[in-house]
Short mmCIF file of C-alpha atoms and ligand atoms in Angstrom, two decimals:
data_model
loop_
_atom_site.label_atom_id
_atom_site.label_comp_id
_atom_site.label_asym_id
_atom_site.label_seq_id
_atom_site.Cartn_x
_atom_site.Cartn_y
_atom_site.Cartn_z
CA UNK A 1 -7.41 40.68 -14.84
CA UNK A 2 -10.26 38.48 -14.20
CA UNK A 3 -10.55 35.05 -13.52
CA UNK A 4 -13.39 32.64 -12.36
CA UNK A 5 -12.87 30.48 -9.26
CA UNK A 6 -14.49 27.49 -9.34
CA UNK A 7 -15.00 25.02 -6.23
CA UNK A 8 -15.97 21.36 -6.85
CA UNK A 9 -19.45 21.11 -7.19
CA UNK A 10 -20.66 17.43 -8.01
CA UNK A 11 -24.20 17.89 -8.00
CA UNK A 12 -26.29 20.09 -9.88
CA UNK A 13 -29.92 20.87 -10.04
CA UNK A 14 -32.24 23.20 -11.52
CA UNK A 15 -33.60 25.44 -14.62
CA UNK A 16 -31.37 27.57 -17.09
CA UNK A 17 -32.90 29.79 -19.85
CA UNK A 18 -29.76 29.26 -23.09
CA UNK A 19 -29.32 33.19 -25.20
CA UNK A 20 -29.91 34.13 -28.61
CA UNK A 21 -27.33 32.00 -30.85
CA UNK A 22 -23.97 34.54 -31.05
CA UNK A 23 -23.25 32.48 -34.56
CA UNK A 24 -26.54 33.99 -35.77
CA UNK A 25 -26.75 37.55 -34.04
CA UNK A 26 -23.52 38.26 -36.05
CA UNK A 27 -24.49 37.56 -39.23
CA UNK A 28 -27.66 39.13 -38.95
CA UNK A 29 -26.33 42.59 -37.29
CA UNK A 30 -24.24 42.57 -40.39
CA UNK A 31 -26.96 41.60 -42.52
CA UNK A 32 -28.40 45.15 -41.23
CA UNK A 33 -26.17 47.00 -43.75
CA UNK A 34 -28.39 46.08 -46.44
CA UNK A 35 -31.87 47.36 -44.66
CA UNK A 36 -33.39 50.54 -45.70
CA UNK A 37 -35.61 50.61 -42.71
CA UNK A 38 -35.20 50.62 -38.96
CA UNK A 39 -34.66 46.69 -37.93
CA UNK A 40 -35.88 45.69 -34.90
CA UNK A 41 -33.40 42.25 -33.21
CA UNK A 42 -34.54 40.43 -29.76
CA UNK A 43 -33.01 37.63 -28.29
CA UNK A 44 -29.23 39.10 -28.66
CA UNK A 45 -26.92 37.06 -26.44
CA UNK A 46 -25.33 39.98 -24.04
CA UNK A 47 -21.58 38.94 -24.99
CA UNK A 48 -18.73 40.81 -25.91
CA UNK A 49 -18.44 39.69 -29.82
CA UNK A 50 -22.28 41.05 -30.41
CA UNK A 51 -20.80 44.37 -28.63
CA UNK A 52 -17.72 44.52 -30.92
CA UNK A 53 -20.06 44.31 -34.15
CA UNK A 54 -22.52 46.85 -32.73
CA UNK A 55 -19.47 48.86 -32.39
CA UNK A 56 -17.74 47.96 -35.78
CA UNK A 57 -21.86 49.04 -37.66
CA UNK A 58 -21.77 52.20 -35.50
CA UNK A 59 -18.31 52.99 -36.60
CA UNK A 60 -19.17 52.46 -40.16
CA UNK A 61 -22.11 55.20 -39.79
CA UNK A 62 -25.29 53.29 -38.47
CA UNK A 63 -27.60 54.74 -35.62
CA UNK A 64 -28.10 51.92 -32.73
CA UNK A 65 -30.55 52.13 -29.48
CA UNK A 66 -30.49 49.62 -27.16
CA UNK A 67 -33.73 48.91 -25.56
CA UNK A 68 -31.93 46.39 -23.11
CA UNK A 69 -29.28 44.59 -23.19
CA UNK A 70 -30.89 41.93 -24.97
CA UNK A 71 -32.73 43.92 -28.07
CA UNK A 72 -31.41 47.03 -29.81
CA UNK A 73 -33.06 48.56 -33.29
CA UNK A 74 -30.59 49.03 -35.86
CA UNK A 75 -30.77 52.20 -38.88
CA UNK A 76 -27.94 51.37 -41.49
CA UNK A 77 -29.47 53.70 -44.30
CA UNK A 78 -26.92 56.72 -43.59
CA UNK A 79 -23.62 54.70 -43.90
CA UNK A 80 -20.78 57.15 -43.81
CA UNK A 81 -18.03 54.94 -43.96
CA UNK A 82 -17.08 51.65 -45.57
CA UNK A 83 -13.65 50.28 -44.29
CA UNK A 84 -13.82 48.02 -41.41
CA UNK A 85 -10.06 49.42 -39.31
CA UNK A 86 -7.74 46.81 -37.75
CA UNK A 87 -8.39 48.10 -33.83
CA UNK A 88 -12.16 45.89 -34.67
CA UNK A 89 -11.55 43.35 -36.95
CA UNK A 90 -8.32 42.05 -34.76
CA UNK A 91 -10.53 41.85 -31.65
CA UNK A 92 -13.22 39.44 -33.78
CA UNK A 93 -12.82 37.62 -36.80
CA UNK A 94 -16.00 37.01 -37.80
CA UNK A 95 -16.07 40.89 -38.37
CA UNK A 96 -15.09 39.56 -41.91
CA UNK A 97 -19.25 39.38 -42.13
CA UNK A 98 -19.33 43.11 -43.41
CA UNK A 99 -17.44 42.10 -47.06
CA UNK A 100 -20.33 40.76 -48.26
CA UNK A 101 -22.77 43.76 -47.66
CA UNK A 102 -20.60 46.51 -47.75
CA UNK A 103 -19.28 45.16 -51.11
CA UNK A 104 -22.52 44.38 -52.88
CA UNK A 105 -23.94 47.86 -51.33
CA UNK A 106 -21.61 50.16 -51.91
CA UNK A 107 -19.46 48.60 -54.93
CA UNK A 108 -15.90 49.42 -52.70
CA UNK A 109 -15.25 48.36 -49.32
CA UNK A 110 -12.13 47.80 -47.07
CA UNK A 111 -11.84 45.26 -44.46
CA UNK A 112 -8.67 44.09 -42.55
CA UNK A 113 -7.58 41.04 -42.80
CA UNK A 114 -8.26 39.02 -39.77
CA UNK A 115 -5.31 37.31 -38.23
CA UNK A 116 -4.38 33.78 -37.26
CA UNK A 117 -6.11 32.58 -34.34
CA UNK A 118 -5.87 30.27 -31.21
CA UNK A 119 -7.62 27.60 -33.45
CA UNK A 120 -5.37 27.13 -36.16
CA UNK A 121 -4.75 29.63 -39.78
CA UNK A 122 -8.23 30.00 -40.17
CA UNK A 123 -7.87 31.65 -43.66
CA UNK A 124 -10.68 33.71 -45.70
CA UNK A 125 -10.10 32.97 -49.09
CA UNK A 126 -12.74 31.15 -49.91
CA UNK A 127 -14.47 34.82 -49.04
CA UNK A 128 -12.21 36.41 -51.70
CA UNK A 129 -12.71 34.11 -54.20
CA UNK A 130 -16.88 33.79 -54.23
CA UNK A 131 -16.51 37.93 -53.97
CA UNK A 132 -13.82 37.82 -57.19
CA UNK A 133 -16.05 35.45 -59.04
CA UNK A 134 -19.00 37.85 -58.27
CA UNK A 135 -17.09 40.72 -59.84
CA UNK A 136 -15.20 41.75 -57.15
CA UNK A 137 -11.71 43.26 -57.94
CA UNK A 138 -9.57 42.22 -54.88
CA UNK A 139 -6.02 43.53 -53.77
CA UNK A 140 -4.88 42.87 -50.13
CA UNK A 141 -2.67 45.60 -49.18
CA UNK A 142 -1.46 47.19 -46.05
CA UNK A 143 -3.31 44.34 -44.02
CA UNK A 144 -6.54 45.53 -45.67
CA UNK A 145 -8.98 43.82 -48.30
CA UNK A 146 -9.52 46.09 -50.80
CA UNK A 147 -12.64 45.08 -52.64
CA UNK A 148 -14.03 47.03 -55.36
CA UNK A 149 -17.01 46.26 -58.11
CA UNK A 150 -17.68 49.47 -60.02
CA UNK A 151 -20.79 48.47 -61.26
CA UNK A 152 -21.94 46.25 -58.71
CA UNK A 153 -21.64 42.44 -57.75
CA UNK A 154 -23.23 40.13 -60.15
CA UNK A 155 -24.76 36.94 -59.51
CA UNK A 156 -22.53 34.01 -60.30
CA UNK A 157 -22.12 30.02 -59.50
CA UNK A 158 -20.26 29.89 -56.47
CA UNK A 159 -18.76 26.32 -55.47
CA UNK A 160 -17.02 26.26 -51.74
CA UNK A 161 -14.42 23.90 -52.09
CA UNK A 162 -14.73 23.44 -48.39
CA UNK A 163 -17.53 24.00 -46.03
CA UNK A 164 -17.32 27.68 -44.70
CA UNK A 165 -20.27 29.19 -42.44
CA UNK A 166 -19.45 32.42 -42.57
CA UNK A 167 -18.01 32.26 -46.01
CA UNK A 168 -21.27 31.08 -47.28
CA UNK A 169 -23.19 34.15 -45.11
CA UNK A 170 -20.82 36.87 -46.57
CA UNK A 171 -21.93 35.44 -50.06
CA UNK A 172 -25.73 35.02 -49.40
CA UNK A 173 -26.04 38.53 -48.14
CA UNK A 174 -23.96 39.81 -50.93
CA UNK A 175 -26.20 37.74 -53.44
CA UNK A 176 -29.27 39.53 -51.45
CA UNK A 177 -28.65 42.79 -53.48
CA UNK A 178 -26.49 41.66 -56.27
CA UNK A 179 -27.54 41.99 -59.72
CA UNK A 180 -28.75 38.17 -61.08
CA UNK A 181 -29.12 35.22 -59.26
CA UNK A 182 -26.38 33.56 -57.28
CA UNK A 183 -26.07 29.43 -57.07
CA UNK A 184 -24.22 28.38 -53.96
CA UNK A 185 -22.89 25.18 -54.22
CA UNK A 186 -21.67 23.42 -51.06
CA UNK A 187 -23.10 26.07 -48.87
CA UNK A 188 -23.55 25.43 -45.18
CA UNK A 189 -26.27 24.58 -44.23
CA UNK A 190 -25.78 25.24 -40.11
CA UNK A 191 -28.87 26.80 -38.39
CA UNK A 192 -27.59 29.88 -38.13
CA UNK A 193 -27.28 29.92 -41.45
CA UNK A 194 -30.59 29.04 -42.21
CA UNK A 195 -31.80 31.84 -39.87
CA UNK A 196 -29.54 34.01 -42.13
CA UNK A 197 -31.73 32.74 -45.13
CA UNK A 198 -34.85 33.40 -43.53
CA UNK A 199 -34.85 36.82 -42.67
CA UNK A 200 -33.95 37.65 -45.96
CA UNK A 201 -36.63 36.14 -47.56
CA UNK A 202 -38.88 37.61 -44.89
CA UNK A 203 -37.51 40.91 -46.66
CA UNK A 204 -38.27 39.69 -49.96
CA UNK A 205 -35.36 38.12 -51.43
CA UNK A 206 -35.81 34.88 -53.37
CA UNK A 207 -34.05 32.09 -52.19
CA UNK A 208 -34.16 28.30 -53.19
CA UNK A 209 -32.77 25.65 -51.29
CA UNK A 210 -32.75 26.86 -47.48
CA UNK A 211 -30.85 24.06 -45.04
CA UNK A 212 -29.76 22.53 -47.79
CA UNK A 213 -26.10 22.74 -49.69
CA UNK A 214 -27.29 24.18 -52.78
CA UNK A 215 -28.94 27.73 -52.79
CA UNK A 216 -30.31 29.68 -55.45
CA UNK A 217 -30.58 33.37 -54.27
CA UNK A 218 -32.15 36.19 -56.76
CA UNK A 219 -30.56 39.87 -55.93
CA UNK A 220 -32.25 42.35 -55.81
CA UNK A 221 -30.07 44.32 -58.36
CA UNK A 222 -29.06 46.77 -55.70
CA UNK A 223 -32.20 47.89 -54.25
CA UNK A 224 -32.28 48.05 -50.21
CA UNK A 225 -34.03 45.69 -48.30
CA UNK A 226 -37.02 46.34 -46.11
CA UNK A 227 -36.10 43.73 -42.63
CA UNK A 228 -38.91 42.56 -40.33
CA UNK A 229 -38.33 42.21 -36.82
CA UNK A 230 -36.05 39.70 -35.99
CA UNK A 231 -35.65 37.44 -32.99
CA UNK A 232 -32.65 35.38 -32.75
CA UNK A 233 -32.75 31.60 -32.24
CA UNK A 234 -31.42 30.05 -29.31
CA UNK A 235 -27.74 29.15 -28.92
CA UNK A 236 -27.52 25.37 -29.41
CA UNK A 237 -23.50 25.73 -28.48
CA UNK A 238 -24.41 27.03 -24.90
CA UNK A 239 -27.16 24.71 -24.74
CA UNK A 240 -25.01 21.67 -25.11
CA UNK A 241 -22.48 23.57 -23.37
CA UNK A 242 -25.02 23.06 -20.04
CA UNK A 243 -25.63 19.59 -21.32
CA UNK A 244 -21.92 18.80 -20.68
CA UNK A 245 -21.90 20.75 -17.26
CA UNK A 246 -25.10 18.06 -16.25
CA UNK A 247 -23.81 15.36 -17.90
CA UNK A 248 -20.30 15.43 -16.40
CA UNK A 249 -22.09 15.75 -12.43
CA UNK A 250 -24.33 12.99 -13.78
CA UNK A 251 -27.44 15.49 -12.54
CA UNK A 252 -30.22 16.52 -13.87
CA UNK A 253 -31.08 19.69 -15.23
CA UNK A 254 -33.15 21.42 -17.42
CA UNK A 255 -32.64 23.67 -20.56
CA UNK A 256 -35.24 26.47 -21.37
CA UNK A 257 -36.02 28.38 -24.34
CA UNK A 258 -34.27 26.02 -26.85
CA UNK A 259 -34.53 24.54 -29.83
CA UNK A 260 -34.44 20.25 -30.10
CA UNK A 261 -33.73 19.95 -33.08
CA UNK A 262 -30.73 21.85 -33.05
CA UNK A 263 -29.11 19.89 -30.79
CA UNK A 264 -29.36 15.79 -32.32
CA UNK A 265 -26.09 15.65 -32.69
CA UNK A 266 -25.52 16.28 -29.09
CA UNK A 267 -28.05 14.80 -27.60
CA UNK A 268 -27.01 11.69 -29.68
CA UNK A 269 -24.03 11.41 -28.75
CA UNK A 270 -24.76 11.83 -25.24
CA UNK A 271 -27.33 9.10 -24.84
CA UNK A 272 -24.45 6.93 -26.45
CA UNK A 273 -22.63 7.98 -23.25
CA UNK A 274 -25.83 6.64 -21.36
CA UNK A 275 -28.13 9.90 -20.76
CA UNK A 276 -31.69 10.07 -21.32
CA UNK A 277 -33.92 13.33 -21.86
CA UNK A 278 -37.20 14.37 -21.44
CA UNK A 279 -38.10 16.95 -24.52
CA UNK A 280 -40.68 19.47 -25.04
CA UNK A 281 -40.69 21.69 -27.54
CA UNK A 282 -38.36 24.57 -26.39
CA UNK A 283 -36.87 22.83 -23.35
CA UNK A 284 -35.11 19.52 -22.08
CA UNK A 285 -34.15 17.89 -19.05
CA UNK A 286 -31.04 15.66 -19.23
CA UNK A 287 -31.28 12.39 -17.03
CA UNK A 288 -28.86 10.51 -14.83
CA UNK A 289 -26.91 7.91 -16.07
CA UNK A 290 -25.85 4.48 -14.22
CA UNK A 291 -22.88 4.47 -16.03
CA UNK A 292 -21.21 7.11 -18.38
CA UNK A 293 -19.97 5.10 -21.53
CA UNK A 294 -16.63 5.97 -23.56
CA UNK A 295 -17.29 7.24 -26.80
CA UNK A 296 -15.98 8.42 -30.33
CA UNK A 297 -16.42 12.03 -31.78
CA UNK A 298 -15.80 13.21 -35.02
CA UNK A 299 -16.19 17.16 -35.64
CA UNK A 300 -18.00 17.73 -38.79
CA UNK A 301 -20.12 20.29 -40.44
CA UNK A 302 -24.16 20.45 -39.42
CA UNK A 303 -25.98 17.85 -38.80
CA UNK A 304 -23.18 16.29 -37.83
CA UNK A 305 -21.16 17.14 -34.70
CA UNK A 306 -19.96 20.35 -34.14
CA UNK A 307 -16.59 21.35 -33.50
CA UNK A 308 -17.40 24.19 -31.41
CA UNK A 309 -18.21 21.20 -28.90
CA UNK A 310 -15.50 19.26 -29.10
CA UNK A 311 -13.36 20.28 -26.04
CA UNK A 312 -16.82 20.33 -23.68
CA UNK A 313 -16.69 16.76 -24.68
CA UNK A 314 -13.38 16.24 -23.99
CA UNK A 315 -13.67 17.56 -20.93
CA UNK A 316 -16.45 14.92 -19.65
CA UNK A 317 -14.46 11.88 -21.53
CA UNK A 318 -11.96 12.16 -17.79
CA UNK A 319 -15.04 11.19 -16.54
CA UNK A 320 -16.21 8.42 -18.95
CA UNK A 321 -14.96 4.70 -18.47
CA UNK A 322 -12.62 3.56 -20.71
CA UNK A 323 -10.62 5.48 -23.66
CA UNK A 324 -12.79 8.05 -25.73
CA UNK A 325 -11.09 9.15 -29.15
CA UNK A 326 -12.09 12.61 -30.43
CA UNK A 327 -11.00 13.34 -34.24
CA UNK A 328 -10.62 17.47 -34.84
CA UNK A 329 -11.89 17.26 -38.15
CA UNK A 330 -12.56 21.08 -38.98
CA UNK A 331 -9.06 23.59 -37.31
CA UNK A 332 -5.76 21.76 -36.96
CA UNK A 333 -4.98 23.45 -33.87
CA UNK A 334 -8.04 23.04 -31.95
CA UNK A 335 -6.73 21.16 -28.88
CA UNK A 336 -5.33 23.81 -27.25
CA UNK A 337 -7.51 22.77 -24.01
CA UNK A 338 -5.70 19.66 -23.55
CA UNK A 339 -2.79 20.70 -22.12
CA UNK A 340 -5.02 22.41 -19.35
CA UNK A 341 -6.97 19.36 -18.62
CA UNK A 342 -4.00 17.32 -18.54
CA UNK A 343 -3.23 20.23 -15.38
CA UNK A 344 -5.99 18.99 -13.87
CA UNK A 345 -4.87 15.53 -13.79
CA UNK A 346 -6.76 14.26 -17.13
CA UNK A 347 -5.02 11.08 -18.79
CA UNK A 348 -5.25 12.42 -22.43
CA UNK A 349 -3.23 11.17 -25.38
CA UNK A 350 -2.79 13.00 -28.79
CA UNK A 351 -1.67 12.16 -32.19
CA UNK A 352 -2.24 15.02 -34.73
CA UNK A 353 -5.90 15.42 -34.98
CA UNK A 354 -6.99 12.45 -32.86
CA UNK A 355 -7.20 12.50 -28.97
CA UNK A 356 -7.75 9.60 -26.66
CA UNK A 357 -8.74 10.47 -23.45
CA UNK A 358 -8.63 7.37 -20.96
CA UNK A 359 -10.84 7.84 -18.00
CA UNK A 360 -12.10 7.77 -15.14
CA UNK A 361 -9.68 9.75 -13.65
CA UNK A 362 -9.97 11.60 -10.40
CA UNK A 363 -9.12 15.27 -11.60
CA UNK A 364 -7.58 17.56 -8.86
CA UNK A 365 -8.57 21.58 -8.78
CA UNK A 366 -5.38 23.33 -10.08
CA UNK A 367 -4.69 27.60 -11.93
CA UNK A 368 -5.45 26.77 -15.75
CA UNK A 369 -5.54 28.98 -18.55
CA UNK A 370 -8.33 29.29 -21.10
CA UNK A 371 -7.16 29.44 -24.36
CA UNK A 372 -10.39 30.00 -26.87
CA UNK A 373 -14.04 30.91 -25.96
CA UNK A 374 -14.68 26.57 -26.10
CA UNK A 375 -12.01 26.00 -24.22
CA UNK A 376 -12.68 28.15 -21.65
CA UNK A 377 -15.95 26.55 -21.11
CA UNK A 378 -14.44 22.90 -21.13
CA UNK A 379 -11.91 23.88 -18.48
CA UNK A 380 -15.09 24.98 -16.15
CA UNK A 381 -17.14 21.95 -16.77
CA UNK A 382 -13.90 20.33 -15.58
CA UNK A 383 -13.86 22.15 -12.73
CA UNK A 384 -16.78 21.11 -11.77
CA UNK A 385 -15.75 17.36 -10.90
CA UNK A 386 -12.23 18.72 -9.67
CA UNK A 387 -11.29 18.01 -6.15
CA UNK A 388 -11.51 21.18 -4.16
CA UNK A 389 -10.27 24.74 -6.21
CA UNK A 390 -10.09 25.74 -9.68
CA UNK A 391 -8.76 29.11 -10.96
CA UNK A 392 -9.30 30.10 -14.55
CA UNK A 393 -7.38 32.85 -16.02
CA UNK A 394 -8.19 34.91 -19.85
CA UNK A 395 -11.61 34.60 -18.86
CA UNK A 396 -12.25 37.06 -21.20
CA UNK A 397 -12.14 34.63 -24.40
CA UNK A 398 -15.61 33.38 -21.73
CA UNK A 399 -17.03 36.79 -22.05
CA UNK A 400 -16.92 36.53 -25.76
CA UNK A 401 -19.73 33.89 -25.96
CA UNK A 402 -21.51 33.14 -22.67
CA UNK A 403 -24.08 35.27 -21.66
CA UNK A 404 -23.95 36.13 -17.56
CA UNK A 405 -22.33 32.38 -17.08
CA UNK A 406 -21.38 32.85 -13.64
CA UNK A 407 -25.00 33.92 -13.09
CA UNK A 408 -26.71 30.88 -14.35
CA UNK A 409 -24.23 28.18 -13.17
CA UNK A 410 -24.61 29.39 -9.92
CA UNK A 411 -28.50 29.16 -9.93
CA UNK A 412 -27.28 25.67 -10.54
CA UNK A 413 -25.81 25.18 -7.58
CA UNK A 414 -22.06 26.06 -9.11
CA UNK A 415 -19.73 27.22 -6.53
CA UNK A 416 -18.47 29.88 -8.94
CA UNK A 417 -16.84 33.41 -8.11
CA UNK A 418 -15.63 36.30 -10.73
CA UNK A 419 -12.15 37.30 -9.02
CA UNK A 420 -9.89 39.84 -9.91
CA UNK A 421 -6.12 40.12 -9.34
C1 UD1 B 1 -17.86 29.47 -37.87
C2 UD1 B 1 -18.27 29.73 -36.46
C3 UD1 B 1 -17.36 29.00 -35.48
C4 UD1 B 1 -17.32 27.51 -35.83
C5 UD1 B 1 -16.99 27.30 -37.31
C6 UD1 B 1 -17.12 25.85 -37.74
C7 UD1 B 1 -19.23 31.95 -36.56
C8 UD1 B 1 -19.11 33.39 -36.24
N1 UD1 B 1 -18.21 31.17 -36.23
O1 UD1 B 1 -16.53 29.97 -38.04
O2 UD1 B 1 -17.88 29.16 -34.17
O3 UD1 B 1 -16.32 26.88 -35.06
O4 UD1 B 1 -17.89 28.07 -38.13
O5 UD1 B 1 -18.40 25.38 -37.49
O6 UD1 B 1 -20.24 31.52 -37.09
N2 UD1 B 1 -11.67 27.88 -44.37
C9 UD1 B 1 -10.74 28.11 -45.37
N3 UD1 B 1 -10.86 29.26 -46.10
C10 UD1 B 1 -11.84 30.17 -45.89
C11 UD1 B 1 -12.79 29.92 -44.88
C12 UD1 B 1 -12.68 28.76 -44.13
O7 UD1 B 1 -9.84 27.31 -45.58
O8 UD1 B 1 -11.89 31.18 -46.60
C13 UD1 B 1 -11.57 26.66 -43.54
C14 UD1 B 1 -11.29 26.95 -42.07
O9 UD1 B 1 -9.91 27.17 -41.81
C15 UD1 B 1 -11.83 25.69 -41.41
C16 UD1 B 1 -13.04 25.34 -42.29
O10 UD1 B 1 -12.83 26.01 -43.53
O11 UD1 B 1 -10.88 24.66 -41.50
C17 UD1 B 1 -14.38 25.74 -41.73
O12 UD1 B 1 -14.31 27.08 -41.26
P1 UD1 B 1 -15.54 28.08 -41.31
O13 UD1 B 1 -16.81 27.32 -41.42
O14 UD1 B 1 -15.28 29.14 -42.31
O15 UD1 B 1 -15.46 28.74 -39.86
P2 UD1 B 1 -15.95 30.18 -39.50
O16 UD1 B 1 -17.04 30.58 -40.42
O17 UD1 B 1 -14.77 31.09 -39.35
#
């Protein structure tokens, strides 16, 4: 199996181009399944979930080139199949993207149920219910979803009693060719979602209320969509996943091919810490800091601060003076990372959702484990400041979501190596 080695490496310098946004590539492949025409996407982050839903829209019947590894041009008019088998789903949850589509195309559709997860229960029934309310008649047998709509899904008023992103995605694309129009209240309203919303009224579909929580989408009463090309935004998770790799080496480095805006939360919080940037519009530098502050997090929904930065965070509060307390606001088991960091020597307290992490403290290169795709990447920016070696095994939750990240670390000046054993 393979694992990254990781030597200390306490100063970093340099340029590093962030991906396409995996959180929107996956949507949007699955989006695909409601195109009548060939659909051109650029910008795909080359990661392993983007393969796995290539693979899970090939399976189900559509045609897909590859022009590099980046770009591919997707034909989902001659679907052949619509059940979504166990051996995919299991490997990604968010394959739970092709209910929507396959439902509101085809009027039957099974997909297994995705299981628990590092994170915490991570249910989808706020996915059953919006498809139940649109007409769907649901039954959950053998591990499968079994979704059927004889005459189609019909537009309906949809309120999310919780935030879901890819609950509200499976419902706009479903509303894209339902019959009537579809009111989502409490709808994410996360970038990638808004990219979501975009492309489909590129293609024609009627939507009011885009970034916002309240969307009014007209279907298109069945009729296939005609896609544009499609690039994918930039990935504001690996972006600040960088920022967190410069901010914990206090150096300074710059971000290309981004999007600011994306990232205020981030960037807020770590000027609080005592960084400054220098922003243009698709790149930023991040700026030494005389002193790196303590700090309090709380994972929310967008704007606020995202969850799927929390343990990066964590990982530079060892290096912040005094205690930092991080609230897990979104899964109740997302602090799987802390036991590794406390491995490395991190002084880390935790209390159900909250963690205090008291620091500095000198961290000492030790074997850790990743446990999740964020954790893995919080246990390398660890690394980083880690006296002498660092071995990280599963690196494989890594490959899931970072595009060549051995690659560009180490045109940062990372002492990195890809080991096998
Ligand atoms: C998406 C992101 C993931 C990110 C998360 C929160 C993708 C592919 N993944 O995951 O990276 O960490 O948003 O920003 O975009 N919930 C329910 N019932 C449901 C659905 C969700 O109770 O049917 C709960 C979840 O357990 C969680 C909360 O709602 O506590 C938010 O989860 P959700 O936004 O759905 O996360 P994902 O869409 O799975």
């Amino acid at each position: 199996m393979d694992y990254l080695q990781i030597t200390k490496s306490p100063s970093l310098k340099g340029n590093v181009t962030i991906s396409g946004a995996k959180n929107s590539a996956l949507p949007i492949l699955a989006a695909t399944l409601l195109s009548q025409n060939e659909v051109h996407i650029s910008n795909l982050p080359d990661v392993v979930d983007v393969k796995t839903l290539a693979k899970l829209l090939e399976h189900l019947g559509a045609n897909i080139a590859w022009e590099n590894p980046n770009t591919l041009i997707c034909e989902a008019k001659q679907i052949i199949h619509t059940k979504a088998i166990y051996d995919i789903v299991r490997k990604m949850r968010a394959s739970i993207l092709v209910l929507g589509p396959l439902l509101a195309r085809f009027g039957y559709c099974e997909v297994s149920l995705p299981g628990g997860c590092a994170i915490g229960a991570r249910p989808v029934d706020l996915h059953i219910k919006a498809m139940e309310k649109m007409g769907a008649n649901i039954q959950i047998k053998g591990g499968y979803i079994i979704a059927q709509a004889k005459n189609g899904l019909k537009g309906a008023d949809i309120l999310f009693d919780k935030i879901t992103v890819t609950g509200s995605e499976n419902v706009i694309m479903a509303a894209a060719l339902a019959h009537g129009k579809t009111r989502i209240i409490n709808a994410a309203k996360e970038p990638e979602v808004v990219q979501l919303c975009e492309i489909l009224q590129e293609s024609g579909v009627k939507i009011e209320g885009i970034g916002t929580n309240e969307l009014t989408i007209e279907g298109s009463g069945g009729e296939l969509l005609d896609f544009k090309p499609i690039r994918i935004i930039p990935d504001r998770i690996e972006a600040g996943t960088y920022l967190c790799a410069g901010a914990i080496t206090n150096s300074s480095i710059t971000l290309e091919n981004i999007q600011p805006t994306h990232l205020a939360a981030i960037t807020d919080k770590l000027e609080e810490i005592g960084f400054s940037f220098n922003k243009s519009t698709d790149s930023l530098t991040i700026l030494p800091s005389a002193k790196l502050k303590s700090f309090e997090v709380i994972t929310t929904e967008y704007p606020g601060f995202p969850t799927d930065m929390q343990a990066q965070f964590m990982a530079l509060a060892t290096q912040c003076e005094g205690a930092s307390v991080i609230e897990e606001r979104l899964f109740e088991n997302r602090f799987m990372h802390v036991s590794e960091l406390q491995r490395l020597g991190a002084d880390i307290y935790l209390k159900g959702n909250l963690a205090k992490v008291v620091g500095p403290t000198p961290l000492i290169g030790a074997d850790v484990m990743a446990t999740d795709l964020r954790a893995s990447s919080a246990l390398i920016i660890a690394a980083l400041v880690s006296e002498g070696v660092t071995n990280i095994h599963r690196i494989y939750h890594l490959d899931r979501g970072y595009e060549s990240i051995e690659h560009k670390l180490r045109g940062l000046g990372v002492n990195i190596t890809r080991l096998s054993r």
